[in-house]
């Protein structure tokens, strides 16, 4: 294994280790030492892999969106069921993951969104671009459902996708206040209504 490959693997290991920690505690509350101890990486070597904590945060968000978009693409490209059924599976999985409390390792957009946008312009832009890419995928879902007849063709796909994504981001934040599933159940009911599906 060459040096470049080793560098990439160690860098990825640090990011993979840090993701659930930061997903649970937030970006500012987690020190580099906590991450390096968990990753079993010598303290002085962090800056060999990242120029700064901000650069580390940028890489963390880029890795998060790359993986998240790949999961949406995999669901979109499945051949089982209709596009509308797969689209609703996306929201069911979102709800169930949060209700089960299994999202620390991947829900960084909601966890870090408000926090880091005031700390780093570069991280804010990564979040903005990532959210745009998510909405683009959701619009493709809606368009595919309208084409195969599993979703009514009542609205333009892109604005509807943006509204649904905003709805679920808000529900996720509200659920942090209430500590129950009611915001997700309300979001699901609103989603079905906006899509023209039976309750």
mmCIF file with all atom_site columns, C-alpha atoms in Angstrom:
data_model
loop_
_atom_site.group_PDB
_atom_site.id
_atom_site.type_symbol
_atom_site.label_atom_id
_atom_site.label_alt_id
_atom_site.label_comp_id
_atom_site.label_asym_id
_atom_site.label_entity_id
_atom_site.label_seq_id
_atom_site.pdbx_PDB_ins_code
_atom_site.Cartn_x
_atom_site.Cartn_y
_atom_site.Cartn_z
_atom_site.occupancy
_atom_site.B_iso_or_equiv
_atom_site.pdbx_formal_charge
_atom_site.auth_seq_id
_atom_site.auth_comp_id
_atom_site.auth_asym_id
_atom_site.auth_atom_id
_atom_site.pdbx_PDB_model_num
ATOM 1   C CA . UNK A 1 1   ? 0.000   0.000  0.000   1.00 0.00 ? 1   UNK A CA 1
ATOM 2   C CA . UNK A 1 2   ? 1.525   3.334  -1.050  1.00 0.00 ? 2   UNK A CA 1
ATOM 3   C CA . UNK A 1 3   ? 1.782   6.464  1.092   1.00 0.00 ? 3   UNK A CA 1
ATOM 4   C CA . UNK A 1 4   ? -1.094  8.250  -0.672  1.00 0.00 ? 4   UNK A CA 1
ATOM 5   C CA . UNK A 1 5   ? -3.408  5.301  -0.038  1.00 0.00 ? 5   UNK A CA 1
ATOM 6   C CA . UNK A 1 6   ? -2.421  5.121  3.632   1.00 0.00 ? 6   UNK A CA 1
ATOM 7   C CA . UNK A 1 7   ? -3.005  8.879  3.996   1.00 0.00 ? 7   UNK A CA 1
ATOM 8   C CA . UNK A 1 8   ? -6.469  8.547  2.440   1.00 0.00 ? 8   UNK A CA 1
ATOM 9   C CA . UNK A 1 9   ? -7.382  5.577  4.643   1.00 0.00 ? 9   UNK A CA 1
ATOM 10  C CA . UNK A 1 10  ? -6.301  7.287  7.866   1.00 0.00 ? 10  UNK A CA 1
ATOM 11  C CA . UNK A 1 11  ? -8.100  10.487 6.877   1.00 0.00 ? 11  UNK A CA 1
ATOM 12  C CA . UNK A 1 12  ? -11.274 8.536  6.203   1.00 0.00 ? 12  UNK A CA 1
ATOM 13  C CA . UNK A 1 13  ? -10.906 6.647  9.485   1.00 0.00 ? 13  UNK A CA 1
ATOM 14  C CA . UNK A 1 14  ? -10.738 9.945  11.396  1.00 0.00 ? 14  UNK A CA 1
ATOM 15  C CA . UNK A 1 15  ? -13.866 11.203 9.621   1.00 0.00 ? 15  UNK A CA 1
ATOM 16  C CA . UNK A 1 16  ? -15.755 7.939  10.166  1.00 0.00 ? 16  UNK A CA 1
ATOM 17  C CA . UNK A 1 17  ? -14.857 7.959  13.856  1.00 0.00 ? 17  UNK A CA 1
ATOM 18  C CA . UNK A 1 18  ? -15.775 11.606 14.323  1.00 0.00 ? 18  UNK A CA 1
ATOM 19  C CA . UNK A 1 19  ? -19.144 11.495 12.565  1.00 0.00 ? 19  UNK A CA 1
ATOM 20  C CA . UNK A 1 20  ? -21.207 9.854  15.354  1.00 0.00 ? 20  UNK A CA 1
ATOM 21  C CA . UNK A 1 21  ? -19.432 11.902 18.025  1.00 0.00 ? 21  UNK A CA 1
ATOM 22  C CA . UNK A 1 22  ? -20.137 15.220 16.326  1.00 0.00 ? 22  UNK A CA 1
ATOM 23  C CA . UNK A 1 23  ? -23.577 13.996 15.280  1.00 0.00 ? 23  UNK A CA 1
ATOM 24  C CA . UNK A 1 24  ? -24.352 13.549 18.965  1.00 0.00 ? 24  UNK A CA 1
ATOM 25  C CA . UNK A 1 25  ? -22.582 16.523 20.566  1.00 0.00 ? 25  UNK A CA 1
ATOM 26  C CA . UNK A 1 26  ? -22.242 19.122 17.825  1.00 0.00 ? 26  UNK A CA 1
ATOM 27  C CA . UNK A 1 27  ? -19.208 20.621 16.101  1.00 0.00 ? 27  UNK A CA 1
ATOM 28  C CA . UNK A 1 28  ? -18.019 23.256 18.569  1.00 0.00 ? 28  UNK A CA 1
ATOM 29  C CA . UNK A 1 29  ? -18.485 21.075 21.652  1.00 0.00 ? 29  UNK A CA 1
ATOM 30  C CA . UNK A 1 30  ? -16.127 18.360 20.401  1.00 0.00 ? 30  UNK A CA 1
ATOM 31  C CA . UNK A 1 31  ? -12.405 18.961 20.738  1.00 0.00 ? 31  UNK A CA 1
ATOM 32  C CA . UNK A 1 32  ? -9.807  17.500 18.426  1.00 0.00 ? 32  UNK A CA 1
ATOM 33  C CA . UNK A 1 33  ? -8.325  15.469 21.264  1.00 0.00 ? 33  UNK A CA 1
ATOM 34  C CA . UNK A 1 34  ? -11.602 13.592 21.803  1.00 0.00 ? 34  UNK A CA 1
ATOM 35  C CA . UNK A 1 35  ? -11.730 12.676 18.130  1.00 0.00 ? 35  UNK A CA 1
ATOM 36  C CA . UNK A 1 36  ? -8.087  11.583 17.979  1.00 0.00 ? 36  UNK A CA 1
ATOM 37  C CA . UNK A 1 37  ? -8.352  9.479  21.138  1.00 0.00 ? 37  UNK A CA 1
ATOM 38  C CA . UNK A 1 38  ? -11.447 7.738  19.750  1.00 0.00 ? 38  UNK A CA 1
ATOM 39  C CA . UNK A 1 39  ? -9.700  7.184  16.408  1.00 0.00 ? 39  UNK A CA 1
ATOM 40  C CA . UNK A 1 40  ? -6.485  6.057  18.145  1.00 0.00 ? 40  UNK A CA 1
ATOM 41  C CA . UNK A 1 41  ? -4.479  8.583  16.169  1.00 0.00 ? 41  UNK A CA 1
ATOM 42  C CA . UNK A 1 42  ? -1.474  10.406 17.692  1.00 0.00 ? 42  UNK A CA 1
ATOM 43  C CA . UNK A 1 43  ? -2.492  13.900 18.748  1.00 0.00 ? 43  UNK A CA 1
ATOM 44  C CA . UNK A 1 44  ? 0.202   15.690 16.805  1.00 0.00 ? 44  UNK A CA 1
ATOM 45  C CA . UNK A 1 45  ? -0.697  14.052 13.506  1.00 0.00 ? 45  UNK A CA 1
ATOM 46  C CA . UNK A 1 46  ? -4.122  15.683 12.989  1.00 0.00 ? 46  UNK A CA 1
ATOM 47  C CA . UNK A 1 47  ? -2.731  18.544 10.936  1.00 0.00 ? 47  UNK A CA 1
ATOM 48  C CA . UNK A 1 48  ? -1.033  16.079 8.651   1.00 0.00 ? 48  UNK A CA 1
ATOM 49  C CA . UNK A 1 49  ? -4.515  15.124 7.435   1.00 0.00 ? 49  UNK A CA 1
ATOM 50  C CA . UNK A 1 50  ? -6.465  18.382 7.859   1.00 0.00 ? 50  UNK A CA 1
ATOM 51  C CA . UNK A 1 51  ? -5.221  21.960 7.663   1.00 0.00 ? 51  UNK A CA 1
ATOM 52  C CA . UNK A 1 52  ? -7.545  23.118 10.452  1.00 0.00 ? 52  UNK A CA 1
ATOM 53  C CA . UNK A 1 53  ? -10.637 22.104 12.398  1.00 0.00 ? 53  UNK A CA 1
ATOM 54  C CA . UNK A 1 54  ? -12.670 24.076 9.865   1.00 0.00 ? 54  UNK A CA 1
ATOM 55  C CA . UNK A 1 55  ? -11.106 22.107 7.014   1.00 0.00 ? 55  UNK A CA 1
ATOM 56  C CA . UNK A 1 56  ? -11.924 18.950 8.946   1.00 0.00 ? 56  UNK A CA 1
ATOM 57  C CA . UNK A 1 57  ? -15.546 20.118 9.280   1.00 0.00 ? 57  UNK A CA 1
ATOM 58  C CA . UNK A 1 58  ? -15.702 20.782 5.550   1.00 0.00 ? 58  UNK A CA 1
ATOM 59  C CA . UNK A 1 59  ? -14.446 17.277 4.800   1.00 0.00 ? 59  UNK A CA 1
ATOM 60  C CA . UNK A 1 60  ? -16.913 15.803 7.282   1.00 0.00 ? 60  UNK A CA 1
ATOM 61  C CA . UNK A 1 61  ? -19.877 17.521 5.617   1.00 0.00 ? 61  UNK A CA 1
ATOM 62  C CA . UNK A 1 62  ? -18.670 16.609 2.123   1.00 0.00 ? 62  UNK A CA 1
ATOM 63  C CA . UNK A 1 63  ? -18.356 12.955 3.160   1.00 0.00 ? 63  UNK A CA 1
ATOM 64  C CA . UNK A 1 64  ? -21.818 13.078 4.758   1.00 0.00 ? 64  UNK A CA 1
ATOM 65  C CA . UNK A 1 65  ? -23.530 14.434 1.657   1.00 0.00 ? 65  UNK A CA 1
ATOM 66  C CA . UNK A 1 66  ? -21.676 12.070 -0.665  1.00 0.00 ? 66  UNK A CA 1
ATOM 67  C CA . UNK A 1 67  ? -22.923 9.075  1.342   1.00 0.00 ? 67  UNK A CA 1
ATOM 68  C CA . UNK A 1 68  ? -26.419 10.490 1.846   1.00 0.00 ? 68  UNK A CA 1
ATOM 69  C CA . UNK A 1 69  ? -26.928 11.265 -1.841  1.00 0.00 ? 69  UNK A CA 1
ATOM 70  C CA . UNK A 1 70  ? -25.680 7.786  -2.741  1.00 0.00 ? 70  UNK A CA 1
ATOM 71  C CA . UNK A 1 71  ? -28.383 6.283  -0.503  1.00 0.00 ? 71  UNK A CA 1
ATOM 72  C CA . UNK A 1 72  ? -31.064 8.368  -2.213  1.00 0.00 ? 72  UNK A CA 1
ATOM 73  C CA . UNK A 1 73  ? -29.730 7.391  -5.639  1.00 0.00 ? 73  UNK A CA 1
ATOM 74  C CA . UNK A 1 74  ? -29.811 3.716  -4.692  1.00 0.00 ? 74  UNK A CA 1
ATOM 75  C CA . UNK A 1 75  ? -33.450 4.020  -3.616  1.00 0.00 ? 75  UNK A CA 1
ATOM 76  C CA . UNK A 1 76  ? -34.332 6.004  -6.722  1.00 0.00 ? 76  UNK A CA 1
ATOM 77  C CA . UNK A 1 77  ? -32.716 3.423  -9.005  1.00 0.00 ? 77  UNK A CA 1
ATOM 78  C CA . UNK A 1 78  ? -34.395 0.402  -7.417  1.00 0.00 ? 78  UNK A CA 1
ATOM 79  C CA . UNK A 1 79  ? -36.811 -1.461 -9.638  1.00 0.00 ? 79  UNK A CA 1
ATOM 80  C CA . UNK A 1 80  ? -39.074 -2.761 -6.862  1.00 0.00 ? 80  UNK A CA 1
ATOM 81  C CA . UNK A 1 81  ? -42.458 -1.066 -6.732  1.00 0.00 ? 81  UNK A CA 1
ATOM 82  C CA . UNK A 1 82  ? -43.443 2.264  -8.228  1.00 0.00 ? 82  UNK A CA 1
ATOM 83  C CA . UNK A 1 83  ? -41.509 5.499  -7.963  1.00 0.00 ? 83  UNK A CA 1
ATOM 84  C CA . UNK A 1 84  ? -44.233 6.830  -5.671  1.00 0.00 ? 84  UNK A CA 1
ATOM 85  C CA . UNK A 1 85  ? -43.877 3.853  -3.337  1.00 0.00 ? 85  UNK A CA 1
ATOM 86  C CA . UNK A 1 86  ? -40.097 4.271  -3.201  1.00 0.00 ? 86  UNK A CA 1
ATOM 87  C CA . UNK A 1 87  ? -40.520 7.989  -2.585  1.00 0.00 ? 87  UNK A CA 1
ATOM 88  C CA . UNK A 1 88  ? -42.726 7.326  0.419   1.00 0.00 ? 88  UNK A CA 1
ATOM 89  C CA . UNK A 1 89  ? -40.212 4.730  1.627   1.00 0.00 ? 89  UNK A CA 1
ATOM 90  C CA . UNK A 1 90  ? -37.666 7.557  1.802   1.00 0.00 ? 90  UNK A CA 1
ATOM 91  C CA . UNK A 1 91  ? -39.851 9.490  4.250   1.00 0.00 ? 91  UNK A CA 1
ATOM 92  C CA . UNK A 1 92  ? -40.718 6.387  6.247   1.00 0.00 ? 92  UNK A CA 1
ATOM 93  C CA . UNK A 1 93  ? -37.011 5.628  6.632   1.00 0.00 ? 93  UNK A CA 1
ATOM 94  C CA . UNK A 1 94  ? -36.340 9.244  7.676   1.00 0.00 ? 94  UNK A CA 1
ATOM 95  C CA . UNK A 1 95  ? -39.078 9.088  10.319  1.00 0.00 ? 95  UNK A CA 1
ATOM 96  C CA . UNK A 1 96  ? -38.212 5.646  11.624  1.00 0.00 ? 96  UNK A CA 1
ATOM 97  C CA . UNK A 1 97  ? -34.475 6.373  11.919  1.00 0.00 ? 97  UNK A CA 1
ATOM 98  C CA . UNK A 1 98  ? -35.130 9.467  14.013  1.00 0.00 ? 98  UNK A CA 1
ATOM 99  C CA . UNK A 1 99  ? -37.813 7.865  16.142  1.00 0.00 ? 99  UNK A CA 1
ATOM 100 C CA . UNK A 1 100 ? -35.488 4.917  16.831  1.00 0.00 ? 100 UNK A CA 1
ATOM 101 C CA . UNK A 1 101 ? -32.650 7.311  17.713  1.00 0.00 ? 101 UNK A CA 1
ATOM 102 C CA . UNK A 1 102 ? -30.247 5.792  15.184  1.00 0.00 ? 102 UNK A CA 1
ATOM 103 C CA . UNK A 1 103 ? -29.271 8.971  13.337  1.00 0.00 ? 103 UNK A CA 1
ATOM 104 C CA . UNK A 1 104 ? -26.160 10.184 15.156  1.00 0.00 ? 104 UNK A CA 1
ATOM 105 C CA . UNK A 1 105 ? -23.927 8.689  12.498  1.00 0.00 ? 105 UNK A CA 1
ATOM 106 C CA . UNK A 1 106 ? -25.494 10.367 9.487   1.00 0.00 ? 106 UNK A CA 1
ATOM 107 C CA . UNK A 1 107 ? -27.883 13.225 10.300  1.00 0.00 ? 107 UNK A CA 1
ATOM 108 C CA . UNK A 1 108 ? -25.327 16.025 10.225  1.00 0.00 ? 108 UNK A CA 1
ATOM 109 C CA . UNK A 1 109 ? -27.370 18.465 8.133   1.00 0.00 ? 109 UNK A CA 1
ATOM 110 C CA . UNK A 1 110 ? -29.973 18.877 10.869  1.00 0.00 ? 110 UNK A CA 1
ATOM 111 C CA . UNK A 1 111 ? -27.492 18.650 13.740  1.00 0.00 ? 111 UNK A CA 1
ATOM 112 C CA . UNK A 1 112 ? -24.932 21.117 12.407  1.00 0.00 ? 112 UNK A CA 1
ATOM 113 C CA . UNK A 1 113 ? -26.975 23.331 10.101  1.00 0.00 ? 113 UNK A CA 1
ATOM 114 C CA . UNK A 1 114 ? -27.736 26.208 12.450  1.00 0.00 ? 114 UNK A CA 1
ATOM 115 C CA . UNK A 1 115 ? -24.469 25.870 14.365  1.00 0.00 ? 115 UNK A CA 1
ATOM 116 C CA . UNK A 1 116 ? -21.814 25.974 11.677  1.00 0.00 ? 116 UNK A CA 1
ATOM 117 C CA . UNK A 1 117 ? -23.428 28.388 9.228   1.00 0.00 ? 117 UNK A CA 1
ATOM 118 C CA . UNK A 1 118 ? -22.431 31.257 11.532  1.00 0.00 ? 118 UNK A CA 1
ATOM 119 C CA . UNK A 1 119 ? -18.951 29.844 12.077  1.00 0.00 ? 119 UNK A CA 1
ATOM 120 C CA . UNK A 1 120 ? -17.752 29.049 8.575   1.00 0.00 ? 120 UNK A CA 1
ATOM 121 C CA . UNK A 1 121 ? -18.839 30.385 5.215   1.00 0.00 ? 121 UNK A CA 1
ATOM 122 C CA . UNK A 1 122 ? -17.279 27.419 3.466   1.00 0.00 ? 122 UNK A CA 1
ATOM 123 C CA . UNK A 1 123 ? -19.209 24.946 5.632   1.00 0.00 ? 123 UNK A CA 1
ATOM 124 C CA . UNK A 1 124 ? -22.392 26.932 5.035   1.00 0.00 ? 124 UNK A CA 1
ATOM 125 C CA . UNK A 1 125 ? -21.888 26.646 1.280   1.00 0.00 ? 125 UNK A CA 1
ATOM 126 C CA . UNK A 1 126 ? -21.326 22.891 1.533   1.00 0.00 ? 126 UNK A CA 1
ATOM 127 C CA . UNK A 1 127 ? -24.603 22.590 3.444   1.00 0.00 ? 127 UNK A CA 1
ATOM 128 C CA . UNK A 1 128 ? -26.379 24.769 0.889   1.00 0.00 ? 128 UNK A CA 1
ATOM 129 C CA . UNK A 1 129 ? -25.030 22.795 -2.056  1.00 0.00 ? 129 UNK A CA 1
ATOM 130 C CA . UNK A 1 130 ? -25.804 19.506 -0.329  1.00 0.00 ? 130 UNK A CA 1
ATOM 131 C CA . UNK A 1 131 ? -29.380 20.539 0.401   1.00 0.00 ? 131 UNK A CA 1
ATOM 132 C CA . UNK A 1 132 ? -29.811 21.624 -3.215  1.00 0.00 ? 132 UNK A CA 1
ATOM 133 C CA . UNK A 1 133 ? -28.565 18.234 -4.384  1.00 0.00 ? 133 UNK A CA 1
ATOM 134 C CA . UNK A 1 134 ? -30.994 16.451 -2.042  1.00 0.00 ? 134 UNK A CA 1
ATOM 135 C CA . UNK A 1 135 ? -33.916 18.479 -3.381  1.00 0.00 ? 135 UNK A CA 1
ATOM 136 C CA . UNK A 1 136 ? -32.805 17.703 -6.937  1.00 0.00 ? 136 UNK A CA 1
ATOM 137 C CA . UNK A 1 137 ? -32.990 13.972 -6.157  1.00 0.00 ? 137 UNK A CA 1
ATOM 138 C CA . UNK A 1 138 ? -36.380 14.331 -4.505  1.00 0.00 ? 138 UNK A CA 1
ATOM 139 C CA . UNK A 1 139 ? -37.658 16.206 -7.554  1.00 0.00 ? 139 UNK A CA 1
ATOM 140 C CA . UNK A 1 140 ? -36.502 13.310 -9.728  1.00 0.00 ? 140 UNK A CA 1
ATOM 141 C CA . UNK A 1 141 ? -38.479 10.956 -7.496  1.00 0.00 ? 141 UNK A CA 1
ATOM 142 C CA . UNK A 1 142 ? -41.619 13.055 -7.882  1.00 0.00 ? 142 UNK A CA 1
ATOM 143 C CA . UNK A 1 143 ? -41.184 13.395 -11.648 1.00 0.00 ? 143 UNK A CA 1
ATOM 144 C CA . UNK A 1 144 ? -40.697 9.625  -11.975 1.00 0.00 ? 144 UNK A CA 1
ATOM 145 C CA . UNK A 1 145 ? -43.831 9.012  -9.915  1.00 0.00 ? 145 UNK A CA 1
ATOM 146 C CA . UNK A 1 146 ? -45.820 11.423 -12.037 1.00 0.00 ? 146 UNK A CA 1
ATOM 147 C CA . UNK A 1 147 ? -44.541 9.691  -15.152 1.00 0.00 ? 147 UNK A CA 1
ATOM 148 C CA . UNK A 1 148 ? -45.435 6.166  -14.017 1.00 0.00 ? 148 UNK A CA 1
ATOM 149 C CA . UNK A 1 149 ? -48.783 7.312  -12.625 1.00 0.00 ? 149 UNK A CA 1
ATOM 150 C CA . UNK A 1 150 ? -48.047 6.506  -8.987  1.00 0.00 ? 150 UNK A CA 1
ATOM 151 C CA . UNK A 1 151 ? -48.099 10.211 -8.020  1.00 0.00 ? 151 UNK A CA 1
ATOM 152 C CA . UNK A 1 152 ? -50.667 12.717 -9.310  1.00 0.00 ? 152 UNK A CA 1
ATOM 153 C CA . UNK A 1 153 ? -49.251 15.274 -11.732 1.00 0.00 ? 153 UNK A CA 1
ATOM 154 C CA . UNK A 1 154 ? -50.752 18.212 -9.876  1.00 0.00 ? 154 UNK A CA 1
ATOM 155 C CA . UNK A 1 155 ? -47.638 20.315 -9.192  1.00 0.00 ? 155 UNK A CA 1
ATOM 156 C CA . UNK A 1 156 ? -44.182 21.030 -10.581 1.00 0.00 ? 156 UNK A CA 1
ATOM 157 C CA . UNK A 1 157 ? -41.746 18.530 -9.113  1.00 0.00 ? 157 UNK A CA 1
ATOM 158 C CA . UNK A 1 158 ? -38.944 20.895 -8.052  1.00 0.00 ? 158 UNK A CA 1
ATOM 159 C CA . UNK A 1 159 ? -40.942 23.345 -5.878  1.00 0.00 ? 159 UNK A CA 1
ATOM 160 C CA . UNK A 1 160 ? -42.844 20.450 -4.321  1.00 0.00 ? 160 UNK A CA 1
ATOM 161 C CA . UNK A 1 161 ? -39.589 18.630 -3.521  1.00 0.00 ? 161 UNK A CA 1
ATOM 162 C CA . UNK A 1 162 ? -38.185 21.771 -1.882  1.00 0.00 ? 162 UNK A CA 1
ATOM 163 C CA . UNK A 1 163 ? -41.329 22.232 0.212   1.00 0.00 ? 163 UNK A CA 1
ATOM 164 C CA . UNK A 1 164 ? -41.254 18.622 1.399   1.00 0.00 ? 164 UNK A CA 1
ATOM 165 C CA . UNK A 1 165 ? -37.568 18.754 2.318   1.00 0.00 ? 165 UNK A CA 1
ATOM 166 C CA . UNK A 1 166 ? -38.127 21.959 4.280   1.00 0.00 ? 166 UNK A CA 1
ATOM 167 C CA . UNK A 1 167 ? -41.141 20.365 5.992   1.00 0.00 ? 167 UNK A CA 1
ATOM 168 C CA . UNK A 1 168 ? -39.106 17.381 7.165   1.00 0.00 ? 168 UNK A CA 1
ATOM 169 C CA . UNK A 1 169 ? -36.124 19.445 8.259   1.00 0.00 ? 169 UNK A CA 1
ATOM 170 C CA . UNK A 1 170 ? -38.515 21.489 10.378  1.00 0.00 ? 170 UNK A CA 1
ATOM 171 C CA . UNK A 1 171 ? -40.186 18.388 11.772  1.00 0.00 ? 171 UNK A CA 1
ATOM 172 C CA . UNK A 1 172 ? -36.804 16.954 12.706  1.00 0.00 ? 172 UNK A CA 1
ATOM 173 C CA . UNK A 1 173 ? -35.832 20.114 14.556  1.00 0.00 ? 173 UNK A CA 1
ATOM 174 C CA . UNK A 1 174 ? -39.201 20.291 16.313  1.00 0.00 ? 174 UNK A CA 1
ATOM 175 C CA . UNK A 1 175 ? -38.877 16.649 17.376  1.00 0.00 ? 175 UNK A CA 1
ATOM 176 C CA . UNK A 1 176 ? -35.709 17.627 19.237  1.00 0.00 ? 176 UNK A CA 1
ATOM 177 C CA . UNK A 1 177 ? -37.873 19.960 21.325  1.00 0.00 ? 177 UNK A CA 1
ATOM 178 C CA . UNK A 1 178 ? -40.761 17.573 21.901  1.00 0.00 ? 178 UNK A CA 1
ATOM 179 C CA . UNK A 1 179 ? -38.738 14.350 22.149  1.00 0.00 ? 179 UNK A CA 1
ATOM 180 C CA . UNK A 1 180 ? -41.562 12.376 20.564  1.00 0.00 ? 180 UNK A CA 1
ATOM 181 C CA . UNK A 1 181 ? -42.703 11.265 17.124  1.00 0.00 ? 181 UNK A CA 1
ATOM 182 C CA . UNK A 1 182 ? -45.630 13.627 16.703  1.00 0.00 ? 182 UNK A CA 1
ATOM 183 C CA . UNK A 1 183 ? -43.787 16.105 14.431  1.00 0.00 ? 183 UNK A CA 1
ATOM 184 C CA . UNK A 1 184 ? -42.875 13.228 12.111  1.00 0.00 ? 184 UNK A CA 1
ATOM 185 C CA . UNK A 1 185 ? -46.412 11.883 12.053  1.00 0.00 ? 185 UNK A CA 1
ATOM 186 C CA . UNK A 1 186 ? -47.687 15.371 11.206  1.00 0.00 ? 186 UNK A CA 1
ATOM 187 C CA . UNK A 1 187 ? -45.048 15.723 8.493   1.00 0.00 ? 187 UNK A CA 1
ATOM 188 C CA . UNK A 1 188 ? -46.042 12.363 7.029   1.00 0.00 ? 188 UNK A CA 1
ATOM 189 C CA . UNK A 1 189 ? -49.709 13.346 6.927   1.00 0.00 ? 189 UNK A CA 1
ATOM 190 C CA . UNK A 1 190 ? -48.840 16.662 5.268   1.00 0.00 ? 190 UNK A CA 1
ATOM 191 C CA . UNK A 1 191 ? -46.566 14.902 2.787   1.00 0.00 ? 191 UNK A CA 1
ATOM 192 C CA . UNK A 1 192 ? -49.339 12.563 1.694   1.00 0.00 ? 192 UNK A CA 1
ATOM 193 C CA . UNK A 1 193 ? -51.737 15.503 1.362   1.00 0.00 ? 193 UNK A CA 1
ATOM 194 C CA . UNK A 1 194 ? -49.294 17.575 -0.704  1.00 0.00 ? 194 UNK A CA 1
ATOM 195 C CA . UNK A 1 195 ? -48.606 14.594 -2.954  1.00 0.00 ? 195 UNK A CA 1
ATOM 196 C CA . UNK A 1 196 ? -52.315 13.974 -3.449  1.00 0.00 ? 196 UNK A CA 1
ATOM 197 C CA . UNK A 1 197 ? -52.180 10.537 -1.793  1.00 0.00 ? 197 UNK A CA 1
ATOM 198 C CA . UNK A 1 198 ? -54.884 9.079  0.437   1.00 0.00 ? 198 UNK A CA 1
ATOM 199 C CA . UNK A 1 199 ? -54.356 9.543  4.163   1.00 0.00 ? 199 UNK A CA 1
#
